[in-house]
mmCIF file of C-alpha atoms in Angstrom:
data_model
loop_
_atom_site.group_PDB
_atom_site.id
_atom_site.type_symbol
_atom_site.label_atom_id
_atom_site.label_comp_id
_atom_site.label_asym_id
_atom_site.label_seq_id
_atom_site.Cartn_x
_atom_site.Cartn_y
_atom_site.Cartn_z
ATOM 1 C CA MET A 1343 1.673 -0.957 34.357
ATOM 2 C CA GLY A 1344 4.928 -2.114 32.701
ATOM 3 C CA GLU A 1345 5.691 -1.923 28.988
ATOM 4 C CA GLN A 1346 2.753 -1.337 26.623
ATOM 5 C CA PRO A 1347 2.578 -1.065 22.761
ATOM 6 C CA ILE A 1348 1.636 2.407 21.503
ATOM 7 C CA PHE A 1349 1.936 1.942 17.717
ATOM 8 C CA THR A 1350 2.027 -1.131 15.460
ATOM 9 C CA THR A 1351 2.637 -1.639 11.723
ATOM 10 C CA ARG A 1352 3.978 -4.291 9.336
ATOM 11 C CA ALA A 1353 7.177 -4.128 7.301
ATOM 12 C CA HIS A 1354 10.074 -6.152 5.917
ATOM 13 C CA VAL A 1355 13.051 -5.930 8.296
ATOM 14 C CA PHE A 1356 16.695 -5.565 7.158
ATOM 15 C CA GLN A 1357 20.036 -5.119 8.924
ATOM 16 C CA ILE A 1358 23.274 -3.714 7.543
ATOM 17 C CA ASP A 1359 25.916 -6.319 6.727
ATOM 18 C CA PRO A 1360 28.399 -6.116 9.682
ATOM 19 C CA SER A 1361 31.336 -7.174 7.523
ATOM 20 C CA THR A 1362 30.900 -4.715 4.636
ATOM 21 C CA LYS A 1363 28.698 -2.016 6.248
ATOM 22 C CA LYS A 1364 27.251 -1.515 2.750
ATOM 23 C CA ASN A 1365 24.811 -4.259 1.815
ATOM 24 C CA TRP A 1366 21.432 -4.979 3.421
ATOM 25 C CA VAL A 1367 20.794 -8.447 4.876
ATOM 26 C CA PRO A 1368 17.117 -9.530 5.205
ATOM 27 C CA ALA A 1369 16.209 -10.229 8.859
ATOM 28 C CA SER A 1370 12.747 -11.570 7.958
ATOM 29 C CA LYS A 1371 11.523 -13.653 5.057
ATOM 30 C CA GLN A 1372 8.230 -11.766 4.916
ATOM 31 C CA ALA A 1373 6.524 -8.709 6.374
ATOM 32 C CA VAL A 1374 6.409 -8.887 10.196
ATOM 33 C CA THR A 1375 4.871 -6.800 12.978
ATOM 34 C CA VAL A 1376 6.953 -3.807 14.109
ATOM 35 C CA SER A 1377 5.763 -1.992 17.292
ATOM 36 C CA TYR A 1378 6.663 0.977 19.482
ATOM 37 C CA PHE A 1379 6.628 0.109 23.224
ATOM 38 C CA TYR A 1380 6.561 2.526 26.176
ATOM 39 C CA ASP A 1381 7.963 1.474 29.577
ATOM 40 C CA SER A 1382 6.263 3.633 32.237
ATOM 41 C CA THR A 1383 8.557 2.444 35.046
ATOM 42 C CA ARG A 1384 11.735 3.433 33.204
ATOM 43 C CA ASN A 1385 10.108 6.190 31.137
ATOM 44 C CA SER A 1386 11.727 4.769 27.962
ATOM 45 C CA TYR A 1387 10.657 3.815 24.429
ATOM 46 C CA ARG A 1388 11.660 0.816 22.332
ATOM 47 C CA ILE A 1389 11.038 -0.554 18.830
ATOM 48 C CA ILE A 1390 10.453 -4.301 18.997
ATOM 49 C CA SER A 1391 9.806 -6.842 16.232
ATOM 50 C CA VAL A 1392 9.517 -10.611 16.588
ATOM 51 C CA ASP A 1393 9.608 -13.151 13.745
ATOM 52 C CA GLY A 1394 8.175 -16.349 15.218
ATOM 53 C CA SER A 1395 10.260 -16.941 18.353
ATOM 54 C CA LYS A 1396 13.198 -14.804 17.206
ATOM 55 C CA VAL A 1397 13.590 -11.173 18.267
ATOM 56 C CA ILE A 1398 14.920 -9.337 15.186
ATOM 57 C CA ILE A 1399 14.553 -5.733 16.491
ATOM 58 C CA ASN A 1400 15.095 -4.560 20.095
ATOM 59 C CA SER A 1401 16.123 -0.923 19.776
ATOM 60 C CA THR A 1402 15.785 1.649 22.577
ATOM 61 C CA ILE A 1403 14.956 5.112 21.204
ATOM 62 C CA THR A 1404 17.367 7.878 22.268
ATOM 63 C CA PRO A 1405 17.247 11.612 21.467
ATOM 64 C CA ASN A 1406 20.360 11.235 19.274
ATOM 65 C CA MET A 1407 18.730 8.769 16.874
ATOM 66 C CA THR A 1408 17.450 9.835 13.455
ATOM 67 C CA PHE A 1409 15.068 7.999 11.134
ATOM 68 C CA THR A 1410 15.962 8.607 7.480
ATOM 69 C CA LYS A 1411 13.748 7.986 4.442
ATOM 70 C CA THR A 1412 15.963 6.616 1.674
ATOM 71 C CA SER A 1413 13.149 5.988 -0.815
ATOM 72 C CA GLN A 1414 9.366 6.201 -1.084
ATOM 73 C CA LYS A 1415 8.896 2.886 0.789
ATOM 74 C CA PHE A 1416 12.153 2.369 2.704
ATOM 75 C CA GLY A 1417 13.621 3.974 5.840
ATOM 76 C CA GLN A 1418 16.490 3.307 8.249
ATOM 77 C CA TRP A 1419 17.992 4.300 11.622
ATOM 78 C CA ALA A 1420 21.264 3.538 13.424
ATOM 79 C CA ASP A 1421 21.376 1.934 16.888
ATOM 80 C CA SER A 1422 24.775 2.480 18.543
ATOM 81 C CA ARG A 1423 23.968 0.149 21.438
ATOM 82 C CA ALA A 1424 23.154 -2.710 19.084
ATOM 83 C CA ASN A 1425 26.049 -1.575 16.837
ATOM 84 C CA THR A 1426 23.960 -1.971 13.702
ATOM 85 C CA VAL A 1427 21.671 -0.135 11.295
ATOM 86 C CA PHE A 1428 18.056 -1.272 10.916
ATOM 87 C CA GLY A 1429 16.085 -0.894 7.677
ATOM 88 C CA LEU A 1430 12.335 -1.233 7.102
ATOM 89 C CA GLY A 1431 10.576 -1.798 3.786
ATOM 90 C CA PHE A 1432 6.892 -0.815 3.780
ATOM 91 C CA ALA A 1433 4.074 -1.722 1.432
ATOM 92 C CA SER A 1434 3.147 1.924 0.834
ATOM 93 C CA GLU A 1435 4.517 5.415 1.263
ATOM 94 C CA GLN A 1436 1.740 6.272 3.763
ATOM 95 C CA GLN A 1437 2.881 3.530 6.168
ATOM 96 C CA LEU A 1438 6.453 4.821 5.932
ATOM 97 C CA THR A 1439 5.296 8.393 6.648
ATOM 98 C CA LYS A 1440 3.272 7.308 9.723
ATOM 99 C CA PHE A 1441 6.205 5.303 11.091
ATOM 100 C CA ALA A 1442 8.591 8.250 10.573
ATOM 101 C CA GLU A 1443 6.184 10.654 12.283
ATOM 102 C CA LYS A 1444 5.835 8.262 15.249
ATOM 103 C CA PHE A 1445 9.622 7.913 15.441
ATOM 104 C CA LEU A 1446 9.996 11.701 15.667
ATOM 105 C CA GLU A 1447 7.293 11.872 18.335
ATOM 106 C CA VAL A 1448 8.897 9.130 20.422
ATOM 107 C CA LYS A 1449 12.318 10.752 19.988
ATOM 108 C CA GLU A 1450 10.981 14.065 21.396
ATOM 109 C CA ALA A 1451 9.354 12.199 24.294
ATOM 110 C CA ALA A 1452 12.661 10.443 25.065
ATOM 111 C CA LYS A 1453 14.412 13.810 24.981
ATOM 112 C CA LEU A 1454 11.915 15.275 27.460
ATOM 113 C CA ALA A 1455 12.338 12.241 29.715
ATOM 114 C CA ARG A 1456 16.120 12.644 29.632
ATOM 115 C CA ASP A 1457 15.865 16.373 30.435
ATOM 116 C CA LYS A 1458 13.575 15.655 33.409
ATOM 117 C CA SER A 1459 15.959 12.998 34.676
ATOM 118 C CA GLN A 1460 18.886 15.416 34.452
ATOM 119 C CA GLU A 1461 16.883 18.083 36.326
ATOM 120 C CA LYS A 1462 16.125 15.595 39.127
ATOM 121 C CA MET A 1463 19.785 14.618 39.313
ATOM 122 C CA GLU A 1464 20.868 18.266 39.479
ATOM 123 C CA THR A 1465 18.249 19.015 42.157
ATOM 124 C CA SER A 1466 19.403 16.038 44.246
ATOM 125 C CA SER A 1467 23.032 17.106 43.840
ATOM 126 C CA ASN A 1468 22.305 20.688 44.925
ATOM 127 C CA HIS A 1469 20.295 19.483 47.913
ATOM 128 C CA SER A 1470 23.131 17.217 49.020
ATOM 129 C CA GLN A 1471 25.632 20.077 48.724
ATOM 130 C CA GLU A 1472 23.444 22.341 50.898
ATOM 131 C CA SER A 1473 23.101 19.608 53.477
ATOM 132 C CA GLY A 1474 26.867 19.179 53.428
ATOM 133 C CA ARG A 1475 27.330 22.871 54.156
ATOM 134 C CA ASN A 1476 24.884 22.803 57.108
ATOM 135 C CA THR A 1477 26.423 19.765 58.740
ATOM 136 C CA PRO A 1478 29.716 21.410 59.793
ATOM 137 C CA SER A 1479 27.837 24.284 61.480
ATOM 138 C CA SER A 1480 25.854 21.784 63.499
ATOM 139 C CA ASN A 1481 29.069 20.132 64.457
ATOM 140 C CA GLN A 1482 30.457 23.475 65.460
ATOM 141 C CA VAL A 1483 27.430 24.123 67.641
ATOM 142 C CA SER A 1484 27.709 20.719 69.161
ATOM 143 C CA SER A 1485 31.428 21.173 69.710
ATOM 144 C CA MET A 1486 30.741 24.385 71.519
ATOM 145 C CA ASN A 1487 28.545 22.572 74.032
ATOM 146 C CA GLY A 1488 30.801 19.539 74.406
ATOM 147 C CA THR A 1489 32.427 16.771 72.397
ATOM 148 C CA ASP A 1490 30.890 15.749 69.012
ATOM 149 C CA ASP A 1491 30.322 12.175 69.965
ATOM 150 C CA GLU A 1492 28.569 13.085 73.153
ATOM 151 C CA LYS A 1493 26.285 15.637 71.513
ATOM 152 C CA ILE A 1494 25.449 13.341 68.563
ATOM 153 C CA SER A 1495 24.644 10.518 70.899
ATOM 154 C CA HIS A 1496 22.442 12.621 73.079
ATOM 155 C CA THR A 1497 20.818 15.130 70.617
ATOM 156 C CA PRO A 1498 17.823 13.837 68.450
ATOM 157 C CA GLU A 1499 18.238 16.628 65.896
ATOM 158 C CA THR A 1500 21.852 15.717 65.360
ATOM 159 C CA THR A 1501 20.873 12.088 64.844
ATOM 160 C CA ALA A 1502 18.312 13.082 62.209
ATOM 161 C CA LEU A 1503 20.862 15.288 60.463
ATOM 162 C CA LYS A 1504 23.337 12.425 60.442
ATOM 163 C CA SER A 1505 20.837 10.021 58.877
ATOM 164 C CA GLU A 1506 19.860 12.669 56.345
ATOM 165 C CA ASN A 1507 23.542 13.258 55.578
ATOM 166 C CA ASP A 1508 24.099 9.533 55.088
ATOM 167 C CA ARG A 1509 21.096 9.368 52.781
ATOM 168 C CA LEU A 1510 22.365 12.335 50.799
ATOM 169 C CA LYS A 1511 25.802 10.744 50.571
ATOM 170 C CA THR A 1512 24.156 7.608 49.202
ATOM 171 C CA VAL A 1513 22.209 9.721 46.682
ATOM 172 C CA ILE A 1514 25.389 11.564 45.693
ATOM 173 C CA GLU A 1515 27.275 8.284 45.260
ATOM 174 C CA GLN A 1516 24.406 6.918 43.193
ATOM 175 C CA SER A 1517 24.345 10.154 41.192
ATOM 176 C CA ASN A 1518 28.100 9.889 40.647
ATOM 177 C CA SER A 1519 27.665 6.265 39.638
ATOM 178 C CA ASN A 1520 24.862 7.241 37.248
ATOM 179 C CA ALA A 1521 27.020 10.080 35.924
ATOM 180 C CA LYS A 1522 29.872 7.652 35.303
ATOM 181 C CA LYS A 1523 27.457 5.290 33.581
ATOM 182 C CA ALA A 1524 26.115 8.208 31.533
ATOM 183 C CA GLU A 1525 29.678 9.211 30.629
ATOM 184 C CA THR A 1526 30.435 5.604 29.713
ATOM 185 C CA GLU A 1527 27.279 5.418 27.587
ATOM 186 C CA LEU A 1528 28.112 8.819 26.097
ATOM 187 C CA GLN A 1529 31.619 7.627 25.254
ATOM 188 C CA THR A 1530 30.118 4.460 23.779
ATOM 189 C CA LEU A 1531 27.693 6.578 21.786
ATOM 190 C CA ARG A 1532 30.554 8.778 20.618
ATOM 191 C CA GLU A 1533 32.571 5.759 19.576
ATOM 192 C CA SER A 1534 29.542 4.275 17.842
ATOM 193 C CA ASN A 1535 28.857 7.647 16.233
ATOM 194 C CA ALA A 1536 32.475 7.787 15.058
ATOM 195 C CA ARG A 1537 32.147 4.262 13.675
ATOM 196 C CA LEU A 1538 28.897 5.211 11.995
ATOM 197 C CA ILE A 1539 30.522 8.354 10.564
ATOM 198 C CA ASP A 1540 33.411 6.250 9.266
ATOM 199 C CA ALA A 1541 30.928 3.759 7.837
ATOM 200 C CA LEU A 1542 28.950 6.632 6.307
ATOM 201 C CA GLN A 1543 32.122 8.130 4.831
ATOM 202 C CA GLU A 1544 33.107 4.710 3.549
ATOM 203 C CA ALA A 1545 29.600 4.295 2.127
ATOM 204 C CA ASN A 1546 29.843 7.736 0.501
ATOM 205 C CA THR A 1547 33.266 6.817 -0.901
ATOM 206 C CA SER A 1548 31.871 3.537 -2.148
ATOM 207 C CA LEU A 1549 28.912 5.447 -3.594
ATOM 208 C CA GLU A 1550 31.259 7.832 -5.394
ATOM 209 C CA ASN A 1551 33.304 4.881 -6.637
ATOM 210 C CA TRP A 1552 30.097 3.195 -7.697
ATOM 211 C CA LYS A 1553 28.976 6.374 -9.479
ATOM 212 C CA THR A 1554 32.387 6.586 -11.180
ATOM 213 C CA GLN A 1555 32.221 2.929 -12.150
ATOM 214 C CA THR A 1556 28.656 3.421 -13.353
ATOM 215 C CA HIS A 1557 29.729 6.437 -15.403
ATOM 216 C CA ASN A 1558 32.670 4.496 -16.828
ATOM 217 C CA THR A 1559 30.388 1.548 -17.499
ATOM 218 C CA GLN A 1560 27.913 3.842 -19.274
ATOM 219 C CA GLU A 1561 30.730 5.300 -21.359
ATOM 220 C CA GLU A 1562 31.976 1.807 -22.187
ATOM 221 C CA ASN A 1563 28.385 0.820 -22.982
ATOM 222 C CA ASN A 1564 28.007 3.815 -25.287
ATOM 223 C CA THR A 1565 31.362 2.984 -26.917
ATOM 224 C CA LEU A 1566 30.278 -0.637 -27.365
ATOM 225 C CA LYS A 1567 26.956 0.535 -28.806
ATOM 226 C CA LYS A 1568 28.826 2.716 -31.306
ATOM 227 C CA LYS A 1569 31.107 -0.193 -32.195
ATOM 228 C CA ILE A 1570 28.087 -2.472 -32.556
ATOM 229 C CA ALA A 1571 26.417 0.121 -34.808
ATOM 230 C CA GLU A 1572 29.622 0.379 -36.869
ATOM 231 C CA LEU A 1573 29.884 -3.413 -37.076
ATOM 232 C CA GLU A 1574 26.220 -3.662 -38.058
ATOM 233 C CA LEU A 1575 26.844 -1.028 -40.747
ATOM 234 C CA GLN A 1576 29.899 -2.953 -41.916
ATOM 235 C CA CYS A 1577 27.895 -6.175 -41.916
ATOM 236 C CA LYS A 1578 25.166 -4.422 -43.890
ATOM 237 C CA GLU A 1579 27.738 -3.122 -46.369
ATOM 238 C CA GLU A 1580 29.307 -6.593 -46.571
ATOM 239 C CA ASN A 1581 25.873 -8.110 -47.192
ATOM 240 C CA GLN A 1582 25.243 -5.529 -49.913
ATOM 241 C CA GLU A 1583 28.694 -6.290 -51.349
ATOM 242 C CA LYS A 1584 27.881 -10.002 -51.235
ATOM 243 C CA GLU A 1585 24.598 -9.340 -53.048
ATOM 244 C CA ARG A 1586 26.457 -7.282 -55.664
ATOM 245 C CA ASN A 1587 29.063 -10.033 -56.000
ATOM 246 C CA ALA A 1588 26.307 -12.616 -56.373
ATOM 247 C CA GLN A 1589 24.658 -10.462 -59.038
ATOM 248 C CA LEU A 1590 28.007 -9.984 -60.785
ATOM 249 C CA THR A 1591 28.688 -13.722 -60.579
ATOM 250 C CA LEU A 1592 25.304 -14.425 -62.097
ATOM 251 C CA ARG A 1593 25.955 -11.832 -64.824
ATOM 252 C CA VAL A 1594 29.377 -13.394 -65.512
ATOM 253 C CA GLN A 1595 27.743 -16.798 -65.817
ATOM 254 C CA GLU A 1596 25.172 -15.360 -68.214
ATOM 255 C CA LEU A 1597 27.933 -13.699 -70.257
ATOM 256 C CA GLU A 1598 29.913 -16.950 -70.295
ATOM 257 C CA ALA A 1599 26.818 -18.787 -71.550
ATOM 258 C CA GLU A 1600 26.309 -16.111 -74.214
ATOM 259 C CA LEU A 1601 30.006 -16.360 -75.133
ATOM 260 C CA GLN A 1602 29.667 -20.106 -75.507
ATOM 261 C CA ASP A 1603 26.612 -19.583 -77.740
ATOM 262 C CA LYS A 1604 28.543 -17.035 -79.812
ATOM 263 C CA GLU A 1605 31.501 -19.404 -80.087
ATOM 264 C CA GLN A 1606 29.133 -22.159 -81.181
ATOM 265 C CA GLU A 1607 27.616 -19.825 -83.791
ATOM 266 C CA LEU A 1608 31.118 -18.843 -84.928
ATOM 267 C CA GLU A 1609 32.053 -22.493 -85.219
ATOM 268 C CA ASN A 1610 28.926 -23.125 -87.268
ATOM 269 C CA LEU A 1611 29.796 -20.156 -89.484
ATOM 270 C CA ARG A 1612 33.295 -21.510 -89.914
ATOM 271 C CA LYS A 1613 31.873 -24.854 -90.941
ATOM 272 C CA GLN A 1614 29.501 -23.079 -93.324
ATOM 273 C CA ALA A 1615 32.431 -21.089 -94.710
ATOM 274 C CA GLU A 1616 34.235 -24.348 -95.400
ATOM 275 C CA ILE A 1617 31.157 -25.561 -97.339
ATOM 276 C CA ILE A 1618 30.945 -22.321 -99.412
ATOM 277 C CA PRO A 1619 33.648 -23.327 -101.993
ATOM 278 C CA GLN A 1620 31.813 -26.600 -102.544
ATOM 279 C CA LEU A 1621 28.553 -24.696 -102.906
ATOM 280 C CA MET A 1622 30.258 -22.271 -105.280
ATOM 281 C CA ALA A 1623 31.444 -25.207 -107.387
ATOM 282 C CA GLU A 1624 27.965 -26.687 -107.358
ATOM 283 C CA CYS A 1625 26.581 -23.249 -108.273
ATOM 284 C CA GLU A 1626 28.968 -22.995 -111.223
ATOM 285 C CA SER A 1627 28.023 -26.495 -112.300
ATOM 286 C CA LEU A 1628 24.354 -25.590 -112.041
ATOM 287 C CA THR A 1629 25.030 -22.390 -113.991
ATOM 288 C CA ALA A 1630 26.696 -24.385 -116.761
ATOM 289 C CA LYS A 1631 23.802 -26.800 -116.752
ATOM 290 C CA LEU A 1632 21.419 -23.845 -116.851
ATOM 291 C CA GLN A 1633 23.272 -22.388 -119.806
ATOM 292 C CA ALA A 1634 23.217 -25.773 -121.512
ATOM 293 C CA ALA A 1635 19.522 -26.012 -120.699
ATOM 294 C CA GLU A 1636 18.951 -22.546 -122.122
ATOM 295 C CA GLN A 1637 20.832 -23.516 -125.213
ATOM 296 C CA GLY A 1638 18.818 -26.687 -125.406
ATOM 297 C CA SER A 1639 15.737 -24.595 -124.928
ATOM 298 C CA LYS A 1640 16.740 -22.443 -127.912
ATOM 299 C CA ASP A 1641 17.402 -25.519 -129.951
ATOM 300 C CA ALA A 1642 14.078 -26.957 -128.850
ATOM 301 C CA ARG A 1643 12.329 -23.802 -129.877
ATOM 302 C CA GLY A 1644 13.936 -24.074 -133.305
ATOM 303 C CA LYS A 1645 12.820 -27.582 -133.489
ATOM 304 C CA VAL A 1646 9.322 -26.496 -132.409
ATOM 305 C CA LEU A 1647 9.251 -24.022 -135.275
ATOM 306 C CA ALA A 1648 10.403 -26.745 -137.652
ATOM 307 C CA LEU A 1649 7.892 -29.123 -136.243
ATOM 308 C CA GLN A 1650 5.152 -26.570 -136.515
ATOM 309 C CA SER A 1651 5.915 -26.246 -140.221
ATOM 310 C CA GLU A 1652 5.590 -29.960 -140.570
ATOM 311 C CA VAL A 1653 2.306 -30.113 -138.538
ATOM 312 C CA ASP A 1654 0.218 -29.910 -141.593
ATOM 313 C CA ASP A 1655 2.031 -32.822 -143.126
ATOM 314 C CA THR A 1656 1.080 -35.430 -140.728
ATOM 315 C CA HIS A 1657 -1.320 -35.251 -137.819
ATOM 316 C CA GLN A 1658 -0.004 -38.317 -136.111
ATOM 317 C CA LYS A 1659 3.512 -37.044 -136.239
ATOM 318 C CA HIS A 1660 2.271 -33.709 -134.954
ATOM 319 C CA THR A 1661 0.412 -35.326 -132.045
ATOM 320 C CA HIS A 1662 3.449 -37.373 -131.131
ATOM 321 C CA ILE A 1663 5.742 -34.402 -131.309
ATOM 322 C CA LYS A 1664 3.278 -32.315 -129.310
ATOM 323 C CA THR A 1665 3.273 -34.957 -126.576
ATOM 324 C CA GLU A 1666 7.033 -35.110 -126.568
ATOM 325 C CA LEU A 1667 7.229 -31.381 -126.522
ATOM 326 C CA LYS A 1668 4.873 -31.167 -123.565
ATOM 327 C CA LYS A 1669 6.996 -33.626 -121.641
ATOM 328 C CA PHE A 1670 10.096 -31.737 -122.527
ATOM 329 C CA MET A 1671 8.539 -28.395 -121.520
ATOM 330 C CA ASP A 1672 7.502 -29.854 -118.165
ATOM 331 C CA ALA A 1673 11.010 -31.107 -117.566
ATOM 332 C CA LEU A 1674 12.415 -27.778 -118.626
ATOM 333 C CA GLU A 1675 10.178 -25.851 -116.264
ATOM 334 C CA GLY A 1676 11.255 -28.139 -113.422
ATOM 335 C CA LYS A 1677 14.877 -27.466 -114.291
ATOM 336 C CA ILE A 1678 14.205 -23.748 -114.402
ATOM 337 C CA ASP A 1679 12.477 -23.864 -110.993
ATOM 338 C CA GLU A 1680 15.434 -25.767 -109.577
ATOM 339 C CA LEU A 1681 17.766 -23.212 -111.065
ATOM 340 C CA HIS A 1682 15.813 -20.346 -109.511
ATOM 341 C CA GLU A 1683 15.876 -22.082 -106.142
ATOM 342 C CA VAL A 1684 19.611 -22.587 -106.441
ATOM 343 C CA ARG A 1685 20.064 -18.902 -107.266
ATOM 344 C CA GLN A 1686 17.953 -17.853 -104.280
ATOM 345 C CA GLY A 1687 19.966 -20.164 -102.015
ATOM 346 C CA LEU A 1688 23.242 -18.753 -103.343
ATOM 347 C CA SER A 1689 21.971 -15.210 -102.869
ATOM 348 C CA LYS A 1690 20.972 -15.975 -99.281
ATOM 349 C CA LEU A 1691 24.329 -17.595 -98.536
ATOM 350 C CA GLY A 1692 26.126 -14.627 -100.019
ATOM 351 C CA ILE A 1693 24.113 -12.207 -97.868
ATOM 352 C CA ASP A 1694 24.662 -14.268 -94.673
ATOM 353 C CA ASN A 1695 28.369 -14.545 -95.387
#
C-alpha cells in the first residue's frame, strides 16, 4: 500500500540555526501542514511537511528521539540524521498536546518494529549457524561412502543442502552487512548525540550566561532607577530652590522699591527741614504782626470807648465812625483767622518734624 498519512495538523515550522545552535530560524512564513506518515513496506514512520514545492521537514522517527514541550504552544525534537533540531509553533495548547501524544505513540511503534527486526535477524543468524553445523556431518557421511565431489554430484539431498547452505551464507552476509550498517548508523547517532549534548551544554552555558547578564542588567537597571529617582529628587529640590530664589528676588525687588520710596520721603523731609528756618522766620514775623495787631486792637478799643463817649455829640460822626469801625473789625478778624491758621500750620510742622 506504500506510505500513508496517519495524522495531520498545522503549525509554524522552525529549524535551529546551524551556525550558532542557539537561535531559531523560521522555515515557513505561515502555518503549514505537518503530517505523520507510515510506510508499510519498510515498517517506518516519518514526519513530513511541505511549504509549496519545498520540503521543509523529512524526519524519520526512531526510538531514540524525544519530543520536548518548551512552552504552552511550542515543541521541538532533534533529528541526528538530518543533523538539525526542528521546532513547531501551534495555535493552541491542545494541538501541541495531540502532536506530542502522537509522537510518543509513533516512537513506541518504531521501537516495536526495531525489536521485531532484531528478532528476525537473530533467528536467521541462529538458523544459519545450525545449518553450518549440520553441513560438515553430511560431508563426513558422504566422505565415508566416497569422495565429496562424487557424492555431491550424485546425491539429491546433498545438492539441496548445498543450495540451502549457500542461501544461508547469503542471509548471513546480508545480516552482517545490515549489522555493519546498523553499527555505522549507531555510531552516527552517537556522534550526533554527542554533538547534540555539546550543543545542549553550550545552550545551557549560554542560558546561564544569559541569566547572569539578565541579572546584571536588572541590577544595573535598578541602580539606574535609583539614580534617576535621586536625580529627579535633586531636580525637584533645585526647582524648589529656584522657586525660593525667585520669591526672594521678588521680595528683594519689593524691598528695593520700598527703600527707594523711603529715600524719596527722606529727601522730601530734608527739603522740608531746609524750609523750616524760613517758616520759623515767617512765623516770628507773623507773631510780631499779631502782637502789633493785638496792640492795635487795644488801641482801637480805646478809641471805640472814646468814640462811644462822643456818639451823643454827633450822629453823623458816630455813623461814620461805626462804619469805619466795622470795616476795621472785619479786617481784624481776617488777620486773626490768618494768625490762627499760621499757628495751626506751625504746630503741624512741629509735630511732623
